[in-house]
Coordinates of C-alpha atoms in Angstrom, one line a residue:
M1 CA -57.8 -23.6 -53.6
N2 CA -57.4 -24.9 -49.8
G3 CA -53.8 -23.7 -49.7
R4 CA -54.7 -20.2 -50.8
N5 CA -57.7 -20.0 -48.2
S6 CA -55.4 -21.3 -45.3
T7 CA -52.7 -18.9 -46.5
D8 CA -55.4 -15.7 -46.4
E9 CA -56.4 -17.0 -43.1
N10 CA -53.0 -17.1 -41.8
H11 CA -52.2 -13.6 -43.2
N12 CA -55.4 -12.2 -41.6
E13 CA -54.5 -13.8 -38.2
L14 CA -51.0 -12.3 -38.8
E15 CA -52.4 -8.9 -39.3
L16 CA -54.9 -9.2 -36.3
L17 CA -51.9 -10.3 -34.2
R18 CA -49.9 -7.3 -35.2
I19 CA -52.7 -4.9 -34.3
E20 CA -53.2 -6.6 -31.0
N21 CA -49.3 -6.6 -30.4
K22 CA -49.2 -2.6 -31.3
D23 CA -52.5 -2.2 -29.0
L24 CA -50.7 -3.9 -26.1
T25 CA -47.4 -2.0 -26.7
E26 CA -49.5 1.2 -26.8
K27 CA -51.1 0.2 -23.3
L28 CA -47.7 -0.7 -21.9
E29 CA -46.2 2.7 -23.0
T30 CA -49.3 4.5 -21.4
L31 CA -48.8 2.6 -18.3
R32 CA -45.1 3.6 -18.0
L33 CA -45.8 7.2 -18.9
K34 CA -48.4 7.3 -15.9
R35 CA -45.8 5.6 -13.6
K36 CA -43.4 8.5 -14.7
Q37 CA -46.0 11.0 -14.1
D38 CA -46.7 9.7 -10.8
H39 CA -42.9 10.0 -9.7
P40 CA -43.2 13.7 -8.6
K41 CA -46.1 13.3 -6.6
L42 CA -44.2 10.5 -4.7
V43 CA -41.2 12.8 -4.4
E44 CA -43.6 15.6 -3.1
Y45 CA -45.0 13.2 -0.7
D46 CA -41.6 12.1 0.8
K47 CA -40.9 16.1 1.0
N48 CA -44.0 16.6 2.9
V49 CA -43.2 13.7 5.1
A50 CA -39.8 14.9 5.9
E51 CA -41.1 18.6 6.6
L52 CA -44.1 16.7 8.9
N53 CA -41.5 15.0 10.8
A54 CA -39.5 18.4 11.2
L55 CA -42.4 20.0 12.3
R56 CA -43.4 17.5 14.7
D57 CA -40.0 17.7 16.4
F58 CA -40.2 21.5 16.3
K59 CA -43.7 21.2 17.9
T60 CA -42.2 18.9 20.7
K61 CA -39.5 21.5 21.4
M62 CA -42.1 24.2 21.2
L63 CA -44.3 22.3 23.7
E64 CA -41.2 22.0 26.1
S65 CA -40.3 25.5 25.6
N66 CA -43.9 26.4 26.2
K67 CA -44.1 24.4 29.5
R68 CA -40.7 26.0 30.7
L69 CA -42.2 29.4 29.8
Q70 CA -45.3 28.6 31.6
R71 CA -43.5 27.5 34.8
T72 CA -41.5 30.7 34.4
L73 CA -44.5 32.8 33.9
Q74 CA -46.1 31.2 37.0
E75 CA -42.9 31.9 39.1
K76 CA -42.9 35.4 37.7
E77 CA -46.5 36.0 38.4
K78 CA -46.0 34.8 42.0
E79 CA -43.0 36.9 42.4
L80 CA -44.9 39.6 40.7
G81 CA -47.6 39.2 43.2
E82 CA -45.4 39.3 46.1
L83 CA -43.7 42.3 44.7
V84 CA -46.9 44.1 44.1
K85 CA -48.1 43.2 47.9
S86 CA -44.7 44.2 49.2
S87 CA -45.0 47.4 47.0
H88 CA -48.5 48.3 48.5
E89 CA -47.2 47.6 51.9
K90 CA -44.2 50.0 51.2
E91 CA -46.4 52.4 49.7
E92 CA -48.5 52.5 52.9
W93 CA -45.6 52.7 54.8
V94 CA -44.3 55.6 52.9
T95 CA -47.6 57.2 53.0
E96 CA -47.6 56.8 56.8
I97 CA -44.1 58.1 57.0
E98 CA -45.0 61.0 54.8
H99 CA -48.0 61.7 57.0
R100 CA -45.9 61.5 60.1
L101 CA -43.4 63.7 58.4
E102 CA -45.9 66.3 57.8
L103 CA -47.3 66.1 61.6
M104 CA -43.6 66.4 62.7
T105 CA -42.9 69.2 60.4
I106 CA -46.1 71.1 61.6
E107 CA -44.9 70.2 65.2
K108 CA -41.3 71.7 64.3
E109 CA -43.0 74.7 62.9
V110 CA -45.0 75.1 66.0
A111 CA -42.1 74.4 68.3
E112 CA -40.0 76.8 66.2
E113 CA -42.5 79.6 66.7
K114 CA -42.9 78.7 70.4
A115 CA -39.0 78.9 70.6
E116 CA -39.1 82.3 68.8
L117 CA -41.9 83.5 71.3
L118 CA -39.8 82.1 74.4
Q119 CA -36.7 83.7 73.0
G120 CA -38.6 87.0 72.7
D121 CA -39.9 86.4 76.4
I122 CA -36.4 85.6 77.3
E123 CA -34.9 88.8 75.9
A124 CA -37.9 90.8 77.4
E125 CA -37.0 89.3 80.8
K126 CA -33.4 90.0 80.3
Q127 CA -34.4 93.6 79.5
R128 CA -36.5 93.7 82.5
A129 CA -33.8 92.2 84.9
Q130 CA -31.5 95.0 83.4
N131 CA -34.1 97.6 84.0
L132 CA -34.6 96.1 87.6
E133 CA -30.9 96.1 88.2
D134 CA -30.8 99.6 87.2
E135 CA -33.6 100.6 89.5
L136 CA -31.6 98.6 92.2
K137 CA -28.8 100.6 91.9
A138 CA -30.7 103.6 91.8
L139 CA -32.5 102.5 95.0
R140 CA -29.2 101.8 96.6
S141 CA -27.9 104.9 95.9
Q142 CA -31.0 106.6 97.3
I143 CA -30.8 104.4 100.4
E144 CA -27.1 105.1 101.0
K145 CA -28.0 108.9 100.7
T146 CA -31.2 108.9 102.9
G147 CA -29.6 106.6 105.6
E148 CA -32.9 105.0 106.7
D149 CA -31.9 101.6 108.0
L150 CA -35.5 100.5 108.3
A151 CA -36.5 101.4 104.8
Q152 CA -33.2 100.0 103.6
A153 CA -33.9 96.7 105.2
C154 CA -37.3 96.6 103.8
F155 CA -36.2 97.4 100.4
L156 CA -33.4 95.1 100.6
L157 CA -35.8 92.2 101.7
S158 CA -38.2 93.2 98.8
L159 CA -35.3 93.2 96.4
R160 CA -34.1 89.9 97.5
D161 CA -37.3 88.3 97.2
F162 CA -37.6 89.9 93.6
S163 CA -34.2 88.9 92.6
S164 CA -34.8 85.3 93.8
R165 CA -38.0 85.4 91.8
M166 CA -36.2 86.7 88.7
T167 CA -33.4 84.3 89.2
E168 CA -35.7 81.3 89.6
D169 CA -37.7 82.6 86.4
K170 CA -34.5 82.9 84.6
R171 CA -33.4 79.6 85.3
K172 CA -36.9 78.0 84.4
L173 CA -36.6 80.0 81.3
E174 CA -33.2 78.7 80.5
Q175 CA -34.1 75.1 81.2
E176 CA -37.2 75.4 79.1
N177 CA -35.2 77.1 76.2
E178 CA -32.7 74.2 76.5
K179 CA -35.4 71.6 76.3
L180 CA -37.0 73.1 73.2
S181 CA -33.3 73.4 71.5
D182 CA -33.0 69.6 72.5
E183 CA -36.4 68.8 71.1
T184 CA -35.6 71.1 68.0
A185 CA -32.4 69.3 67.3
K186 CA -34.3 65.8 67.7
L187 CA -36.9 67.0 65.4
V188 CA -34.1 68.0 62.9
K189 CA -32.5 64.6 63.2
I190 CA -35.7 62.8 62.8
C191 CA -36.6 64.8 59.8
E192 CA -33.3 64.0 58.3
N193 CA -33.8 60.4 58.7
L194 CA -37.4 60.6 57.5
Q195 CA -36.0 62.2 54.3
K196 CA -33.5 59.5 54.0
D197 CA -36.3 56.8 54.3
L198 CA -38.2 58.6 52.0
Q199 CA -35.4 58.7 49.4
T200 CA -34.9 54.9 50.0
A201 CA -38.6 54.2 49.8
E202 CA -38.8 56.1 46.3
Q203 CA -35.7 54.3 45.1
N204 CA -37.5 50.9 46.0
I205 CA -40.9 52.0 44.4
T206 CA -38.7 52.8 41.3
T207 CA -37.0 49.4 41.5
L208 CA -40.4 47.7 41.9
R209 CA -41.8 49.5 38.9
E210 CA -38.9 48.3 36.8
Q211 CA -39.3 45.0 37.8
I212 CA -43.0 45.2 37.2
D213 CA -42.5 46.6 33.7
A214 CA -40.0 43.6 33.1
N215 CA -42.4 41.2 34.2
L216 CA -45.2 42.7 32.0
E217 CA -42.7 42.6 29.1
S218 CA -41.7 38.9 29.8
E219 CA -45.6 38.2 29.9
N220 CA -46.0 39.7 26.6
I221 CA -43.2 37.6 25.1
I222 CA -44.6 34.6 26.5
E223 CA -48.1 35.6 25.1
A224 CA -46.6 36.1 21.5
L225 CA -44.6 32.7 21.9
T226 CA -48.1 31.1 22.8
Q227 CA -49.9 32.8 19.9
K228 CA -46.9 31.7 17.6
N229 CA -47.0 27.9 19.0
D230 CA -51.0 28.1 18.2
E231 CA -50.1 29.2 14.6
L232 CA -47.6 26.4 14.2
E233 CA -50.0 23.9 15.6
K234 CA -52.5 25.0 13.1
K235 CA -50.1 24.8 10.3
L236 CA -49.0 21.2 11.7
S237 CA -52.7 20.1 11.7
A238 CA -53.0 21.3 8.0
L239 CA -49.8 19.5 7.0
E240 CA -50.9 16.3 8.7
E241 CA -54.2 16.4 6.8
T242 CA -52.1 17.0 3.7
V243 CA -49.8 14.3 4.6
E244 CA -53.0 12.0 5.2
D245 CA -54.4 12.9 1.6
F246 CA -50.8 12.1 0.2
E247 CA -50.8 8.9 2.2
S248 CA -54.2 8.0 0.5
I249 CA -53.0 9.1 -2.8
R250 CA -49.8 7.1 -2.3
T251 CA -51.9 4.0 -1.1
M252 CA -54.0 4.4 -4.4
D253 CA -50.9 4.9 -6.4
E254 CA -49.4 1.8 -5.0
E255 CA -52.5 -0.2 -5.7
I256 CA -52.5 1.3 -9.2
I257 CA -48.8 0.4 -9.7
E258 CA -49.5 -3.2 -8.5
A259 CA -52.4 -3.3 -11.0
Q260 CA -50.1 -1.9 -13.7
K261 CA -47.5 -4.5 -12.8
E262 CA -50.1 -7.3 -13.0
N263 CA -51.5 -5.6 -16.2
E264 CA -48.0 -5.2 -17.7
K265 CA -47.1 -8.9 -16.8
E266 CA -50.3 -10.1 -18.4
L267 CA -49.7 -7.8 -21.5
K268 CA -46.0 -9.2 -21.6
N269 CA -47.7 -12.7 -21.7
D270 CA -50.1 -11.8 -24.2
L271 CA -47.3 -10.2 -26.2
D272 CA -45.2 -13.1 -26.1
L273 CA -48.0 -15.3 -26.9
A274 CA -49.0 -13.1 -29.9
N275 CA -45.4 -13.1 -30.9
G276 CA -45.2 -16.7 -30.6
R277 CA -48.5 -17.2 -32.6
N278 CA -47.1 -14.7 -35.0
N279 CA -44.1 -16.7 -35.4
D280 CA -46.1 -20.0 -35.7
A281 CA -48.2 -18.5 -38.4
R282 CA -45.2 -17.1 -40.4
C283 CA -43.3 -20.3 -40.1
F284 CA -46.4 -22.3 -41.2
R285 CA -47.0 -19.9 -44.1
T286 CA -43.4 -20.1 -45.2
S287 CA -43.3 -23.8 -45.1
S288 CA -46.6 -23.8 -47.2
N289 CA -44.9 -21.5 -49.7
L290 CA -41.7 -23.5 -49.6
K291 CA -43.6 -26.5 -50.5
S292 CA -45.7 -25.1 -53.2
K293 CA -42.9 -23.3 -55.0
F294 CA -39.5 -25.0 -54.2
F295 CA -40.1 -28.5 -53.2
P296 CA -43.1 -30.0 -54.7
N297 CA -41.8 -33.6 -54.1
F298 CA -42.4 -32.7 -50.2
T299 CA -45.4 -34.0 -48.7
L300 CA -46.8 -32.0 -45.7
F301 CA -48.6 -33.8 -43.2
P302 CA -52.3 -32.8 -43.6
S303 CA -52.9 -33.3 -40.0
L304 CA -50.1 -31.1 -38.5
P305 CA -51.6 -28.7 -35.9
L306 CA -50.9 -25.0 -35.5
F307 CA -47.9 -24.7 -33.1
E308 CA -48.4 -23.4 -29.7
K309 CA -45.6 -21.6 -27.9
Q310 CA -44.0 -24.2 -26.3
E311 CA -44.0 -26.2 -29.3
L312 CA -42.6 -23.6 -31.7
P313 CA -40.3 -25.3 -34.4
W314 CA -37.4 -22.8 -34.2
V315 CA -35.2 -22.1 -37.2
D316 CA -32.3 -23.8 -35.4
G317 CA -34.2 -26.9 -35.3
G318 CA -35.1 -26.9 -38.9
V319 CA -33.4 -30.2 -39.8
S320 CA -35.2 -32.2 -37.0
F321 CA -38.6 -30.3 -38.0
C322 CA -38.1 -31.4 -41.7
Q323 CA -37.3 -35.0 -40.5
Q324 CA -40.5 -35.2 -38.3
H325 CA -43.1 -33.4 -40.4
L326 CA -41.7 -33.6 -44.0
I327 CA -41.3 -36.7 -46.4
T328 CA -38.1 -36.4 -48.5
D329 CA -35.4 -38.7 -50.0
S330 CA -32.4 -36.3 -49.0
D331 CA -31.1 -34.4 -46.0
D332 CA -29.9 -31.7 -48.4
D333 CA -33.3 -30.7 -49.2
A334 CA -33.9 -30.4 -45.5
L335 CA -30.9 -28.1 -45.1
L336 CA -32.2 -26.1 -48.0
F337 CA -35.4 -25.9 -46.1
Q338 CA -33.5 -24.6 -43.0
N339 CA -31.9 -22.0 -45.1
F340 CA -34.9 -20.7 -46.5
L341 CA -36.5 -20.6 -43.1
R342 CA -33.4 -18.4 -41.8
E343 CA -33.8 -16.1 -44.8
N344 CA -37.6 -15.6 -44.3

C-alpha cells in the first residue's frame, strides 16, 4: 500500500515536472521570438546611425561651404557697393558731361548762327566794296574828264580814307571769320570727344548693370543654399531626436536582452533541475517496479533518499548502484537490473 502511494506521488510529481518543463520551454521560445522580433529594430537603428553620421558629415561640409559663400557674399557685397558708388559717380559724371554737351551744342548752334550772320555781313560788305569800287571807277572817269585837280585830290583823299577803312574792316571781318571757324572746329572736335566719352560711359554703365545683375543672382543662389542648409539642419535635428529615441529603445532592448539572458539561464537551470528530478523520479519508480515485479529477493534500503542532480545514479553506473543500495546474492542480478534500467 505504501509502495502504491509512493508510486502515485512519484507519478504526480513527474507530471508536475513535465508541465513545468513545458511551461519553461514555452517561455524560452517566447523570449527567443522577442529577440528575433527586436532584430529589425536594431538593424533600423544601425541604419539611422549611419544616416545620421552621413548627415553630420554633410552638415559639416555645408557649414564650411556656407562660410565660404558668406565670405564670398561679403566680398561681392563690398565689390557691389564699390561698383554702385562708382556707378553713381560715373552717372553723375555722365550727367555733367551731357549737360556740358547740351551747353556746348547750344553754344555751337549760337556760334553757327553768328557765323552765318557774319558770313552774310561779309557778303554784304563785299558787295558794298564792289559797289564802291564801281563808284570809284566812275569817279575816276569823271575826274579824268573834268580835269579838276583840286576836286580830284579831295576825292582821292576821301577815296583813300574810305578804302583804308574798308580794307581794315575787311581784315577784321576775315580775322573774326577765321576765329569763328577755329572755334567751330574746336567745338566740333569737343562734340566728337564728348560723343566718344558718352559711348564709353554707356558701355561702362551696361557692364556695371550686368555685374550688379550677376551679383544679385549670386545673392539669390546664396539665399537658396542658406535656406537648404536650414532645412537640412531641421532634418538633422529630427534625425538626432529619432536616433536618441532609438538609442533609448536600444538601451531598453539591451536591458531586456540581458534580463532575457538571465531568465534563459535561470530557465535552463530550472529545466536541467526539473529534468534531473524527472530522471530521479523515473529511476526511483523503475527501481520500485523492478523490485516488486522481477526481484522479490532484493531488499531496498528504506532510508534511501530522493536523488539530487549531483547524486543521480546514471544507468552506466547501474552495477555500482545495485551494489550500494540493493542486497543480492549475485552480480548477475545486478547486471539484469542495469539492463532493465537501460530498457526503461
